[in-house]
PDB file of C-alpha atoms and ligand atoms in Angstrom:
ATOM      1  CA  MET M 166     -42.102  21.940   8.661  1.00 44.00           C
ATOM      2  CA  SER M 167     -42.070  18.529   6.990  1.00 57.00           C
ATOM      3  CA  LYS M 168     -39.631  16.020   8.390  1.00 63.00           C
ATOM      4  CA  PRO M 169     -36.143  15.994   6.934  1.00 75.00           C
ATOM      5  CA  LEU M 170     -35.054  13.005   4.964  1.00 87.00           C
ATOM      6  CA  VAL M 171     -31.616  12.135   6.479  1.00 91.00           C
ATOM      7  CA  ALA M 172     -28.997  10.180   4.439  1.00 92.00           C
ATOM      8  CA  LEU M 173     -25.883   9.332   6.551  1.00 90.00           C
ATOM      9  CA  LEU M 174     -22.579   8.397   4.893  1.00 90.00           C
ATOM     10  CA  THR M 175     -20.296   6.559   7.301  1.00 83.00           C
ATOM     11  CA  VAL M 176     -16.886   5.218   6.927  1.00 73.00           C
ATOM     12  CA  ALA M 177     -14.140   3.617   8.881  1.00 64.00           C
ATOM     13  CA  GLY M 178     -13.778   6.565  11.228  1.00 56.00           C
ATOM     14  CA  VAL M 179     -17.290   5.479  12.730  1.00 56.00           C
ATOM     15  CA  SER M 180     -16.274   2.082  13.593  1.00 58.00           C
ATOM     16  CA  THR M 181     -12.649   2.546  14.994  1.00 53.00           C
ATOM     17  CA  ASP M 182     -14.372   3.680  18.006  1.00 50.00           C
ATOM     18  CA  SER M 183     -15.542   0.056  18.278  1.00 51.00           C
ATOM     19  CA  GLY M 184     -12.198  -1.231  17.851  1.00 48.00           C
ATOM     20  CA  ILE M 185     -12.626  -2.306  14.098  1.00 49.00           C
ATOM     21  CA  PRO M 186      -9.387  -2.049  12.510  1.00 48.00           C
ATOM     22  CA  ASP M 187      -9.065   0.754   9.659  1.00 50.00           C
ATOM     23  CA  TYR M 188      -7.491  -1.323   6.838  1.00 53.00           C
ATOM     24  CA  ARG M 189      -5.890   1.250   4.872  1.00 51.00           C
ATOM     25  CA  GLY M 190      -5.096   4.003   7.449  1.00 51.00           C
ATOM     26  CA  PRO M 191      -1.784   4.842   8.990  1.00 50.00           C
ATOM     27  CA  ASN M 192      -2.101   1.594  11.512  1.00 51.00           C
ATOM     28  CA  GLY M 193      -4.144  -0.291   8.963  1.00 55.00           C
ATOM     29  CA  LEU M 194      -3.728  -3.980   8.674  1.00 55.00           C
ATOM     30  CA  TRP M 195      -2.536  -3.972   5.282  1.00 55.00           C
ATOM     31  CA  ARG M 196       0.184  -1.328   5.958  1.00 56.00           C
ATOM     32  CA  ARG M 197       1.510  -3.801   8.642  1.00 59.00           C
ATOM     33  CA  ASP M 198       1.435  -6.885   6.226  1.00 65.00           C
ATOM     34  CA  PRO M 199       1.657  -5.617   2.600  1.00 65.00           C
ATOM     35  CA  ASP M 200       1.499  -9.278   1.361  1.00 72.00           C
ATOM     36  CA  ALA M 201      -1.872  -9.461   3.161  1.00 77.00           C
ATOM     37  CA  GLU M 202      -3.318  -7.462   0.349  1.00 80.00           C
ATOM     38  CA  LYS M 203      -3.374 -10.485  -1.915  1.00 85.00           C
ATOM     39  CA  LEU M 204      -5.652 -12.180   0.425  1.00 85.00           C
ATOM     40  CA  VAL M 205      -8.318  -9.656  -0.533  1.00 84.00           C
ATOM     41  CA  THR M 206      -7.546  -9.428  -4.131  1.00 89.00           C
ATOM     42  CA  TYR M 207      -9.940 -11.086  -6.365  1.00 94.00           C
ATOM     43  CA  ALA M 208      -7.485 -12.305  -9.000  1.00 95.00           C
ATOM     44  CA  TYR M 209      -5.049 -13.944  -6.268  1.00 94.00           C
ATOM     45  CA  TYR M 210      -7.849 -15.245  -4.335  1.00 94.00           C
ATOM     46  CA  MET M 211      -9.889 -17.119  -7.096  1.00 97.00           C
ATOM     47  CA  GLY M 212      -6.287 -18.163  -8.528  1.00 96.00           C
ATOM     48  CA  ASP M 213      -4.687 -19.642  -5.936  1.00 95.00           C
ATOM     49  CA  PRO M 214      -6.071 -22.216  -3.288  1.00 96.00           C
ATOM     50  CA  GLU M 215      -3.043 -21.334  -0.814  1.00 94.00           C
ATOM     51  CA  ILE M 216      -4.259 -17.539  -1.006  1.00 93.00           C
ATOM     52  CA  ARG M 217      -7.812 -18.929  -0.107  1.00 95.00           C
ATOM     53  CA  ARG M 218      -6.454 -21.058   2.732  1.00 95.00           C
ATOM     54  CA  ARG M 219      -4.529 -18.137   4.197  1.00 91.00           C
ATOM     55  CA  SER M 220      -7.488 -15.753   3.807  1.00 91.00           C
ATOM     56  CA  TRP M 221      -9.774 -18.119   5.843  1.00 93.00           C
ATOM     57  CA  ARG M 222      -7.110 -18.635   8.617  1.00 90.00           C
ATOM     58  CA  MET M 223      -6.789 -14.792   8.658  1.00 85.00           C
ATOM     59  CA  ARG M 224     -10.672 -14.357   8.994  1.00 87.00           C
ATOM     60  CA  ARG M 225     -10.763 -16.961  11.690  1.00 87.00           C
ATOM     61  CA  ALA M 226      -8.040 -15.195  13.664  1.00 84.00           C
ATOM     62  CA  THR M 227      -9.705 -11.569  13.078  1.00 79.00           C
ATOM     63  CA  PHE M 228     -13.546 -12.157  13.015  1.00 78.00           C
ATOM     64  CA  THR M 229     -14.891 -10.889  16.184  1.00 74.00           C
ATOM     65  CA  PRO M 230     -18.682 -11.097  15.952  1.00 67.00           C
ATOM     66  CA  ALA M 231     -18.875  -9.954  19.504  1.00 68.00           C
ATOM     67  CA  VAL M 232     -17.759  -6.238  18.656  1.00 77.00           C
ATOM     68  CA  GLU M 233     -20.064  -3.619  20.155  1.00 86.00           C
ATOM     69  CA  PRO M 234     -21.808  -0.831  18.173  1.00 89.00           C
ATOM     70  CA  ASN M 235     -20.608   2.397  19.764  1.00 87.00           C
ATOM     71  CA  ALA M 236     -22.514   5.712  20.509  1.00 88.00           C
ATOM     72  CA  ALA M 237     -22.400   6.873  16.950  1.00 88.00           C
ATOM     73  CA  HIS M 238     -24.296   3.646  15.719  1.00 91.00           C
ATOM     74  CA  ARG M 239     -26.791   3.895  18.588  1.00 92.00           C
ATOM     75  CA  ALA M 240     -27.569   7.455  17.703  1.00 92.00           C
ATOM     76  CA  VAL M 241     -28.522   6.524  14.080  1.00 93.00           C
ATOM     77  CA  VAL M 242     -31.055   4.135  15.521  1.00 95.00           C
ATOM     78  CA  GLU M 243     -32.389   6.870  17.880  1.00 93.00           C
ATOM     79  CA  LEU M 244     -32.832   8.811  14.846  1.00 93.00           C
ATOM     80  CA  GLU M 245     -34.644   6.211  13.012  1.00 94.00           C
ATOM     81  CA  ARG M 246     -37.027   5.234  16.016  1.00 94.00           C
ATOM     82  CA  SER M 247     -37.894   8.767  16.441  1.00 93.00           C
ATOM     83  CA  GLY M 248     -39.748   8.764  13.070  1.00 92.00           C
ATOM     84  CA  VAL M 249     -37.207  10.506  10.972  1.00 92.00           C
ATOM     85  CA  PRO M 250     -36.825   8.783   7.647  1.00 93.00           C
ATOM     86  CA  VAL M 251     -33.153   7.770   7.681  1.00 95.00           C
ATOM     87  CA  ARG M 252     -31.070   6.023   5.388  1.00 96.00           C
ATOM     88  CA  VAL M 253     -27.292   4.958   6.009  1.00 96.00           C
ATOM     89  CA  ILE M 254     -24.768   4.557   3.189  1.00 95.00           C
ATOM     90  CA  THR M 255     -21.720   2.914   4.517  1.00 92.00           C
ATOM     91  CA  GLN M 256     -18.290   1.961   3.444  1.00 87.00           C
ATOM     92  CA  ASN M 257     -18.007  -0.179   6.519  1.00 87.00           C
ATOM     93  CA  VAL M 258     -18.223  -3.900   6.268  1.00 87.00           C
ATOM     94  CA  ASP M 259     -18.711  -4.516   9.952  1.00 87.00           C
ATOM     95  CA  GLY M 260     -22.433  -4.809   9.931  1.00 90.00           C
ATOM     96  CA  LEU M 261     -22.512  -2.693  13.123  1.00 90.00           C
ATOM     97  CA  HIS M 262     -25.326  -0.450  12.058  1.00 93.00           C
ATOM     98  CA  GLN M 263     -27.654  -3.324  12.012  1.00 93.00           C
ATOM     99  CA  LEU M 264     -26.146  -4.844  15.166  1.00 92.00           C
ATOM    100  CA  ALA M 265     -27.389  -1.558  16.975  1.00 94.00           C
ATOM    101  CA  GLY M 266     -30.888  -2.019  15.600  1.00 95.00           C
ATOM    102  CA  LEU M 267     -31.231  -0.350  12.381  1.00 95.00           C
ATOM    103  CA  PRO M 268     -33.146  -2.543   9.912  1.00 95.00           C
ATOM    104  CA  ASP M 269     -31.308  -4.138   7.007  1.00 92.00           C
ATOM    105  CA  ARG M 270     -33.122  -2.309   4.305  1.00 93.00           C
ATOM    106  CA  LYS M 271     -32.114   0.954   5.812  1.00 95.00           C
ATOM    107  CA  VAL M 272     -28.256   0.096   5.340  1.00 95.00           C
ATOM    108  CA  LEU M 273     -26.683   0.203   1.999  1.00 95.00           C
ATOM    109  CA  GLU M 274     -23.263  -1.422   2.363  1.00 93.00           C
ATOM    110  CA  LEU M 275     -21.176  -0.025  -0.505  1.00 91.00           C
ATOM    111  CA  HIS M 276     -18.288  -2.547   0.220  1.00 89.00           C
ATOM    112  CA  GLY M 277     -20.408  -5.339   1.338  1.00 91.00           C
ATOM    113  CA  THR M 278     -20.276  -7.137   4.906  1.00 91.00           C
ATOM    114  CA  VAL M 279     -17.778  -9.476   6.602  1.00 88.00           C
ATOM    115  CA  ARG M 280     -20.820 -11.045   8.195  1.00 91.00           C
ATOM    116  CA  SER M 281     -21.881 -12.980   5.132  1.00 94.00           C
ATOM    117  CA  VAL M 282     -20.036 -15.141   2.648  1.00 96.00           C
ATOM    118  CA  VAL M 283     -21.069 -15.417  -1.109  1.00 96.00           C
ATOM    119  CA  CYS M 284     -20.586 -18.199  -3.586  1.00 98.00           C
ATOM    120  CA  THR M 285     -18.459 -16.883  -6.632  1.00 97.00           C
ATOM    121  CA  GLU M 286     -20.458 -19.522  -8.942  1.00 97.00           C
ATOM    122  CA  CYS M 287     -24.159 -19.380  -7.916  1.00 98.00           C
ATOM    123  CA  ARG M 288     -24.090 -16.348  -5.674  1.00 95.00           C
ATOM    124  CA  ALA M 289     -25.872 -18.305  -2.776  1.00 96.00           C
ATOM    125  CA  ARG M 290     -25.181 -16.261   0.511  1.00 96.00           C
ATOM    126  CA  GLY M 291     -24.817 -17.437   4.015  1.00 96.00           C
ATOM    127  CA  PRO M 292     -23.529 -16.468   7.634  1.00 95.00           C
ATOM    128  CA  MET M 293     -19.908 -16.066   7.910  1.00 94.00           C
ATOM    129  CA  GLU M 294     -20.030 -17.671  11.087  1.00 93.00           C
ATOM    130  CA  ASP M 295     -21.152 -20.907   9.489  1.00 96.00           C
ATOM    131  CA  VAL M 296     -18.158 -21.096   7.333  1.00 96.00           C
ATOM    132  CA  LEU M 297     -15.774 -20.161  10.071  1.00 95.00           C
ATOM    133  CA  ALA M 298     -17.077 -23.246  11.860  1.00 96.00           C
ATOM    134  CA  ARG M 299     -16.425 -25.429   9.060  1.00 97.00           C
ATOM    135  CA  VAL M 300     -12.855 -23.965   9.028  1.00 96.00           C
ATOM    136  CA  ASP M 301     -12.685 -24.864  12.650  1.00 95.00           C
ATOM    137  CA  ALA M 302     -13.730 -28.306  11.873  1.00 96.00           C
ATOM    138  CA  GLY M 303     -11.041 -28.861   9.374  1.00 96.00           C
ATOM    139  CA  GLU M 304     -12.028 -27.466   6.151  1.00 97.00           C
ATOM    140  CA  ASP M 305      -9.143 -25.087   4.972  1.00 95.00           C
ATOM    141  CA  ASP M 306     -11.016 -23.904   1.894  1.00 97.00           C
ATOM    142  CA  PRO M 307     -14.736 -24.591   2.325  1.00 97.00           C
ATOM    143  CA  PRO M 308     -16.501 -24.785  -0.938  1.00 98.00           C
ATOM    144  CA  CYS M 309     -20.432 -23.771  -1.537  1.00 98.00           C
ATOM    145  CA  LEU M 310     -22.384 -26.527  -0.156  1.00 96.00           C
ATOM    146  CA  ASP M 311     -24.927 -25.904  -3.035  1.00 96.00           C
ATOM    147  CA  CYS M 312     -22.761 -26.218  -6.114  1.00 98.00           C
ATOM    148  CA  GLY M 313     -19.026 -26.740  -4.934  1.00 97.00           C
ATOM    149  CA  GLY M 314     -18.048 -23.254  -6.052  1.00 98.00           C
ATOM    150  CA  VAL M 315     -15.581 -21.110  -4.401  1.00 98.00           C
ATOM    151  CA  LEU M 316     -16.960 -19.186  -1.381  1.00 97.00           C
ATOM    152  CA  LYS M 317     -15.589 -15.627  -0.505  1.00 96.00           C
ATOM    153  CA  PRO M 318     -16.572 -13.162   2.130  1.00 93.00           C
ATOM    154  CA  ALA M 319     -19.290 -10.988   0.810  1.00 94.00           C
ATOM    155  CA  THR M 320     -17.129  -7.989   0.939  1.00 90.00           C
ATOM    156  CA  VAL M 321     -15.953  -6.118  -2.365  1.00 90.00           C
ATOM    157  CA  MET M 322     -12.295  -7.238  -2.895  1.00 89.00           C
ATOM    158  CA  PHE M 323      -9.674  -5.270  -4.719  1.00 86.00           C
ATOM    159  CA  GLY M 324     -10.363  -5.950  -8.440  1.00 89.00           C
ATOM    160  CA  GLU M 325     -13.997  -6.369  -7.966  1.00 90.00           C
ATOM    161  CA  HIS M 326     -16.473  -3.780  -8.873  1.00 88.00           C
ATOM    162  CA  LEU M 327     -19.008  -2.129  -6.507  1.00 89.00           C
ATOM    163  CA  ASP M 328     -22.568  -3.405  -6.934  1.00 89.00           C
ATOM    164  CA  PRO M 329     -24.144  -1.057  -9.389  1.00 92.00           C
ATOM    165  CA  VAL M 330     -27.516  -1.692  -7.975  1.00 92.00           C
ATOM    166  CA  VAL M 331     -26.192  -0.559  -4.373  1.00 92.00           C
ATOM    167  CA  LEU M 332     -24.511   2.369  -6.024  1.00 92.00           C
ATOM    168  CA  GLY M 333     -27.479   3.457  -8.057  1.00 95.00           C
ATOM    169  CA  GLU M 334     -29.618   3.341  -4.847  1.00 95.00           C
ATOM    170  CA  ALA M 335     -26.870   5.352  -2.905  1.00 95.00           C
ATOM    171  CA  ALA M 336     -27.119   7.864  -5.759  1.00 95.00           C
ATOM    172  CA  ALA M 337     -30.909   8.043  -5.650  1.00 96.00           C
ATOM    173  CA  ILE M 338     -30.819   8.599  -1.854  1.00 95.00           C
ATOM    174  CA  SER M 339     -28.387  11.217  -2.204  1.00 96.00           C
ATOM    175  CA  LYS M 340     -30.313  13.200  -4.539  1.00 96.00           C
ATOM    176  CA  ALA M 341     -33.614  12.789  -2.628  1.00 95.00           C
ATOM    177  CA  CYS M 342     -32.436  13.459   0.841  1.00 95.00           C
ATOM    178  CA  THR M 343     -32.786  16.886   2.604  1.00 95.00           C
ATOM    179  CA  VAL M 344     -30.011  16.445   5.002  1.00 95.00           C
ATOM    180  CA  PHE M 345     -26.818  14.539   4.104  1.00 96.00           C
ATOM    181  CA  VAL M 346     -24.363  13.762   6.784  1.00 95.00           C
ATOM    182  CA  ALA M 347     -20.924  12.637   5.902  1.00 93.00           C
ATOM    183  CA  ALA M 348     -19.538  11.223   9.217  1.00 88.00           C
ATOM    184  CA  GLY M 349     -15.946  10.298   9.750  1.00 79.00           C
ATOM    185  CA  THR M 350     -14.653  10.183   6.229  1.00 78.00           C
ATOM    186  CA  SER M 351     -11.879  12.532   4.714  1.00 79.00           C
ATOM    187  CA  LEU M 352     -14.333  12.451   1.593  1.00 81.00           C
ATOM    188  CA  GLN M 353     -11.240  11.435  -0.747  1.00 79.00           C
ATOM    189  CA  VAL M 354     -12.380   8.233  -2.007  1.00 74.00           C
ATOM    190  CA  HIS M 355     -14.747   7.860  -4.916  1.00 76.00           C
ATOM    191  CA  PRO M 356     -17.584   7.055  -5.638  1.00 79.00           C
ATOM    192  CA  ALA M 357     -18.708   7.477  -1.905  1.00 79.00           C
ATOM    193  CA  ALA M 358     -17.153  10.906  -1.640  1.00 84.00           C
ATOM    194  CA  GLY M 359     -18.875  12.253  -4.701  1.00 90.00           C
ATOM    195  CA  LEU M 360     -22.287  11.417  -3.007  1.00 94.00           C
ATOM    196  CA  ALA M 361     -21.773  14.370  -0.694  1.00 93.00           C
ATOM    197  CA  GLY M 362     -21.298  16.642  -3.812  1.00 93.00           C
ATOM    198  CA  VAL M 363     -24.552  14.926  -5.622  1.00 95.00           C
ATOM    199  CA  ALA M 364     -26.660  15.732  -2.550  1.00 95.00           C
ATOM    200  CA  ALA M 365     -25.366  19.374  -2.178  1.00 94.00           C
ATOM    201  CA  ASP M 366     -26.163  19.824  -5.879  1.00 95.00           C
ATOM    202  CA  HIS M 367     -29.711  18.579  -5.225  1.00 95.00           C
ATOM    203  CA  GLY M 368     -30.284  20.951  -2.461  1.00 95.00           C
ATOM    204  CA  ALA M 369     -29.464  18.919   0.512  1.00 96.00           C
ATOM    205  CA  ARG M 370     -28.190  20.454   3.631  1.00 95.00           C
ATOM    206  CA  LEU M 371     -24.543  19.074   3.926  1.00 96.00           C
ATOM    207  CA  VAL M 372     -23.124  18.455   7.309  1.00 95.00           C
ATOM    208  CA  VAL M 373     -19.484  17.303   7.530  1.00 94.00           C
ATOM    209  CA  VAL M 374     -18.133  15.635  10.590  1.00 91.00           C
ATOM    210  CA  ASN M 375     -14.645  14.715  10.531  1.00 87.00           C
ATOM    211  CA  ALA M 376     -11.543  15.385  12.622  1.00 83.00           C
ATOM    212  CA  GLU M 377      -9.546  16.580   9.372  1.00 85.00           C
ATOM    213  CA  PRO M 378     -10.386  19.083   6.816  1.00 90.00           C
ATOM    214  CA  THR M 379     -12.203  17.557   3.777  1.00 90.00           C
ATOM    215  CA  PRO M 380     -12.360  18.780   0.207  1.00 90.00           C
ATOM    216  CA  TYR M 381     -15.986  19.398   0.569  1.00 92.00           C
ATOM    217  CA  ASP M 382     -15.988  21.732   3.610  1.00 93.00           C
ATOM    218  CA  ASP M 383     -16.341  24.777   1.466  1.00 93.00           C
ATOM    219  CA  LEU M 384     -19.578  23.217   0.081  1.00 93.00           C
ATOM    220  CA  ALA M 385     -21.056  22.122   3.573  1.00 95.00           C
ATOM    221  CA  ASP M 386     -23.419  24.061   5.414  1.00 96.00           C
ATOM    222  CA  GLU M 387     -21.958  22.873   8.627  1.00 96.00           C
ATOM    223  CA  VAL M 388     -18.667  21.280   9.466  1.00 96.00           C
ATOM    224  CA  ILE M 389     -17.888  19.741  12.835  1.00 94.00           C
ATOM    225  CA  ARG M 390     -14.523  18.903  13.713  1.00 91.00           C
ATOM    226  CA  GLU M 391     -15.249  16.871  17.188  1.00 87.00           C
ATOM    227  CA  PRO M 392     -14.971  12.952  17.403  1.00 82.00           C
ATOM    228  CA  ILE M 393     -17.863  11.271  16.037  1.00 81.00           C
ATOM    229  CA  GLY M 394     -18.652   9.331  18.888  1.00 81.00           C
ATOM    230  CA  THR M 395     -19.549  12.625  20.909  1.00 84.00           C
ATOM    231  CA  SER M 396     -20.635  14.994  18.256  1.00 88.00           C
ATOM    232  CA  LEU M 397     -22.846  12.541  16.023  1.00 89.00           C
ATOM    233  CA  PRO M 398     -25.527  11.895  18.946  1.00 90.00           C
ATOM    234  CA  GLY M 399     -26.028  15.572  19.494  1.00 91.00           C
ATOM    235  CA  LEU M 400     -26.121  16.512  15.826  1.00 93.00           C
ATOM    236  CA  LEU M 401     -28.688  13.668  15.064  1.00 92.00           C
ATOM    237  CA  ARG M 402     -30.814  14.731  18.095  1.00 90.00           C
ATOM    238  CA  ARG M 403     -30.840  18.294  16.810  1.00 91.00           C
ATOM    239  CA  ILE M 404     -32.071  17.203  13.197  1.00 88.00           C
ATOM    240  CA  ALA M 405     -34.594  15.070  14.864  1.00 82.00           C
ATOM    241  CA  SER M 406     -36.234  17.999  16.976  1.00 80.00           C
TER     242      SER M 406
HETATM  243 ZN1   ZN B 184     -22.803 -22.233  -5.279  1.00 56.25          ZN
END
């Protein structure tokens, strides 16, 4: 039998085990401080320097580069190193798949990443940590060093579109894969949720790993209700063997 081509869709549930806050969940950051939503809404961010200053202060307070990948992230790396072609499509912005050791090119970040910043004028990118160091040094709204434009985290803010190139690639992978694992997602937010349907329509084996029922459970070949941290490593080892 030829090797499976595995596509893995991961969302907040995969990283909450690592202590990454789930922004919109019941205990999500934005629920606790409704005004915080302005800090990540493009129009407010671009239009109001005070919002940008608050946004950088909030990042400074919450950015934790030392967050550790968990068993689920490590299991994906193990799968990749076993020689199984694997691609991760993720809504997470924490960069933990790469931190666990997955090559950057294997990870499609639908919502971008908190580990980089991007200039809204010239699109230059750089490490988040460098900009936070400038905030520490007293720049409360650090501009782009190349062109002086407004810098923002390289995440997709409310009011911004997902990158069509990234989305197109995610769709192509979903069509081409032989196994599609949706991990830690209630599969209710499109377009990511729709990818599970695309994969199933194109003949992939669909595996849903989620504590709660999802709209795709009936379509799935296998549904696993156990916590991701314990179930995903076993599932991926089974796929690899
Ligand atoms: Zn620039």
